[in-house]
Amino acid sequence: MAQRVMSQITALSAGRSSHRELSKSLMKMESWMCRGRSSSQSLMTTLTTRVMCRAVSANVTNTKYVNCITKISRAHLYARIARNQRDWSEQRTNTHQRVSVDVSLFCDAKHITYAHTHPSLHVFLPSFSLSRFVCITELKVTHLSQHLESKVRAALRMKDQACADTIYVRVVAVNAKKFETKEGIKRYYEENGESFPEHFDYKSRALFVFQKRDDVDVCFFGMHVQEYGDNCPEPNRRRAYISYLDSVQFFEPANFRTVVYHELLIAYIAYVKKLGFLYTHIWACPPSPGDDYMFHCHPEDQRVPTSKRLQQWYKDMLIKAKERKEIFDFTDLLTYMKNNNITKARELPYFDGDFWPNQLDELAKEIDKEATNGDVATGGKKGKKGKKGGTKKGATKKGGKKGGKKGKHKGMEFDEELISRAYGDIEKHKDVFFVVQLDKDIKKSLATPMRSDP
């Protein structure tokens, strides 16, 4: 059946076959694959991959067939994916076509995978047709993608010239976003007479790395970053946050994978440093079993690093960056707090999707709940904070303000209870959060205007 489909694809591209014949064969193959009529999984993988590669090389020009082939491959790889099949959607925006990429297909000679992009990820192309696959040449080259690509290729040329020329980097999405402050921490500071920003504006980027193999663009690495510029309020001003990083083990040769990944990260950090950013932040958190970050699925034989191994992987990368003088230094979050004399939670960086916004919000609500219960227990009006009664249980200071209890931990003194409660989590997870200082003189760098991104 697979051989018949491949023959018909070739015949169709040469004008010797009809769309109807190919459609029937594709639907039969889809049904055959869904029922699993083969005892050899490796044979099914080989046949399906050959069909996909033939479709790409023949430039199949009907979306219906593309979706049908997609279903075939999904049925083989993961039945649950086949049940949740989604079609590509098209929406015109001005003179461009805005393509919401829900499932992008990439395959090589051995495997097939689907890169499931972020729901807000959109690709803008001046002339793009949904009736065929997206080629790497159709994705716009930006100043950042050119910088990353040149750095990775330069590193690979020292090891394998032929391999270096197969790497392509593309920034596929750049969006202006706004991160709203969580209600708990906002209310906490309002009731203590202190200010905290209502939102943080940032630029979100999504970039992917491809390797061209047998005329097929294989996507093997993706990274989402957040860039908080000069107009963003403290504590996020001039900080970049690497929010997600993901890969699939399709890059060849395998022994160069770490070289490529490290070069990409170092090149990006160096790039934002030139723009005028002062810090880069990384949360080294491996996915839980069964979870996926940027790619919709991963090969079953791909190993997930342990937390300790991932931390060491990032440390090795940052050591290289420091030796090359691309960064000034890097520390863990606890050391950063001590070095910068941070005594309040509102002085901690507050990034969209990071661990700390949710954690601080929960702690602030916990303090608020205890304060409310303390009012009720001491005769205060229910639901009214700080009106009557004596000391609120573990949550007051002189003057009746909630959350003002100071704390002291191992030589560190804090000006509020929120950061005092969060200290235990910060100390416990300190090695998971990297703070990378890009320039030696922060005050001097702050006085220098940021460069615009070309």
Coordinates of N, CA and C in Angstrom, one line a residue, residues 60-70 87-88 90 129-132:
V60 N 3.7 18.0 -3.2 CA 2.2 17.8 -3.2 C 1.5 19.1 -3.0
T61 N 0.6 19.4 -3.9 CA 0.0 20.8 -3.8 C -1.5 20.8 -3.4
N62 N -1.9 19.8 -2.7 CA -3.3 19.9 -2.2 C -3.3 19.7 -0.7
T63 N -3.9 20.6 0.0 CA -3.9 20.6 1.5 C -4.6 19.3 2.0
K64 N -5.6 18.8 1.3 CA -6.3 17.7 1.7 C -5.4 16.5 1.8
Y65 N -4.5 16.3 0.9 CA -3.5 15.2 0.9 C -2.5 15.4 2.0
V66 N -2.0 16.6 2.2 CA -1.1 16.9 3.2 C -1.7 16.4 4.6
N67 N -2.9 16.8 4.8 CA -3.5 16.5 6.1 C -3.7 15.0 6.2
C68 N -4.1 14.3 5.1 CA -4.3 12.9 5.1 C -3.0 12.2 5.4
I69 N -1.9 12.6 4.8 CA -0.6 12.0 5.1 C -0.2 12.2 6.5
T70 N -0.5 13.4 7.0 CA -0.2 13.7 8.4 C -0.9 12.8 9.3
D87 N -6.6 20.7 12.0 CA -6.3 21.2 10.7 C -5.5 22.5 10.8
W88 N -4.8 22.8 9.8 CA -4.1 24.1 9.7 C -5.2 25.1 9.4
E90 N -6.2 29.2 8.3 CA -5.7 30.4 7.6 C -6.5 31.6 7.8
S129 N 1.5 29.7 0.6 CA 0.3 28.9 0.3 C 0.3 27.7 1.3
L130 N -0.9 27.5 1.8 CA -1.1 26.4 2.7 C -1.1 25.1 2.0
S131 N -1.1 25.1 0.7 CA -1.2 23.9 -0.1 C 0.1 23.1 -0.2
R132 N 1.2 23.6 0.5 CA 2.4 22.9 0.5 C 3.2 23.1 1.8

